[in-house]
């Protein structure tokens, strides 16, 4: 089904024992119900797995399949709510199960199509609810229509006389009522699906489930211990694997003492990979012990060995100056050179941010077993891309995807890191070495830090031209760093009216592993943008909030978000001596957010204390308001930790941090005394919320520090050492 399309391609409803399944297969561009000719082949394909959005049991239970990865963000509940809303299902009847890892049915394309060629099962970028919003509602509406058709035929009444209440069809004229479960016992299979147009979907004012406070489906299992993560999986005769990986990315191993390691009791095999050496043993304890005894010689001459992050910023400054051949232009509007020539004053400031680690709570792990004949495999994985992870297993073994049985597990955090399949591929290589035995691969925290894939470091060269009235007439933003396509997100400023703009990414390849990290480039870029605006406003002797209001004069929706945050904080009121407030605005994937922070400073230790945060959000129609608030709170605290504490550094290509003692995270004692979030009601299409709170944090704290001390913080994270150096 295609988002915002008025018709749905043909479908076929299959009767199932004890109920009805609404089975879906991929059509050409849109998924459709299967035809009669395809039924026999499809039933064979579905023999070992469900492939339905909805299965209605005769006892009234409604099983809805979840295509997203559940990693604490609540999407498995939100997507089921979309179907249940249009089905008019009683939420107490709903059960949610993971869908098969089949992107051709359950995947989502970047264009908003569900299933078909090019679709991917990838829970990233907070795109899940927004992407599935219309398609899954139509799927629910089709189920409801078919139930009504069947009741109308059985009772001999016009369908127009029937209505629904939660899980019940009602005929008001005769007073008859029949439950969905009772309908499942006699429902017939139509030859084609009903067409549902956008106009036939419920209007927001009619929503019964969407926009109400719903209990998240995954929470009970996570509190009573029943939730299964891949790390929880224990199988008969299971072996354990660990890997010693290259200290500098790109180095290849030569194991000097392979025969000594293999000869020890309990060692099942040693596997040499391009980037490391794996050990498979009977126990995890033995594997970790022997890992320390590996004598590995690593190849030299890799690109990453030339990279030392502390000194790289000097090179970045040179790249930011003048022209650069390897540049990608994000925005080019007007004439920034003329604006500079005509300016009353120009500003040029560099902002920096270090590499950052995902720090997901659950270290990477996977369980894979390969059949003794090598012709099939089974995997238990917590992945942000289930279908991709399944394919990764198949590709390592030279199998087809349908030869792999894949079990989706809960994720103990992802933040982009679990959208990679490297740990799944590793587990498959190890399992293939001991065919017939399941192998659980476990990364330690040290493994994850040493061989991580990080948010890129970057330098933001900001330039602005200001006229005699203090208005910004020219804007230049040059982003220099590693990570290529990860650098530019959040650099655009469509909600600020500035006539002349030039925004570019100037990428450098250091041979370092980088990856999408919560809000990707929005954190660094919005920090630079918002801190730069405050520095200009202060120099122009203007209130930073009022200065932004003027910049937003042509963006009323964004202005409203800014104003609500300021109102929440009573911006401009007198506050405690020794404290100051900063404000910032950000946009991430359609969500508009603003935040105000109140801080104090221990000048002796250099520690910044954030006492209060007020944040507002316009995320369009919000499916789960309570969860949206939780997402904002989580993103803000995630951002607060990264802004104040988190830094990965490289020396000659080797990560210098090893665990949380030298990569500190925000502790419970350091969270703000209050954190208030206000969701602004909207009838716009749902936007992406999961990352929306993070980008405002860096700028708001830097701006509060500027207001408190008159000094500028321009290099994230704002560690005590950097703060004391700034204070002099």
XYZ file of C-alpha atoms in Angstrom, residues 336-347 463-467 470-476 498 532 536 547:
28
model
C 27.009 35.628 0.453
C 30.024 37.484 -0.909
C 27.961 40.557 -1.729
C 26.261 40.350 1.662
C 29.679 40.371 3.305
C 30.819 43.296 1.188
C 27.740 45.327 2.146
C 27.761 44.288 5.828
C 28.115 46.640 8.764
C 29.874 43.809 10.608
C 30.962 40.235 9.906
C 31.509 37.338 12.297
C 30.435 33.105 9.086
C 27.733 35.772 9.149
C 27.171 39.244 7.740
C 25.021 41.700 9.690
C 23.552 45.000 8.485
C 21.651 44.072 13.416
C 19.879 41.716 11.018
C 21.761 38.752 9.582
C 21.959 39.171 5.812
C 24.571 36.537 4.961
C 25.141 33.079 6.421
C 27.967 30.625 5.738
C 18.288 34.881 6.012
C 26.564 31.357 16.879
C 25.856 37.568 17.413
C 16.531 37.972 18.161
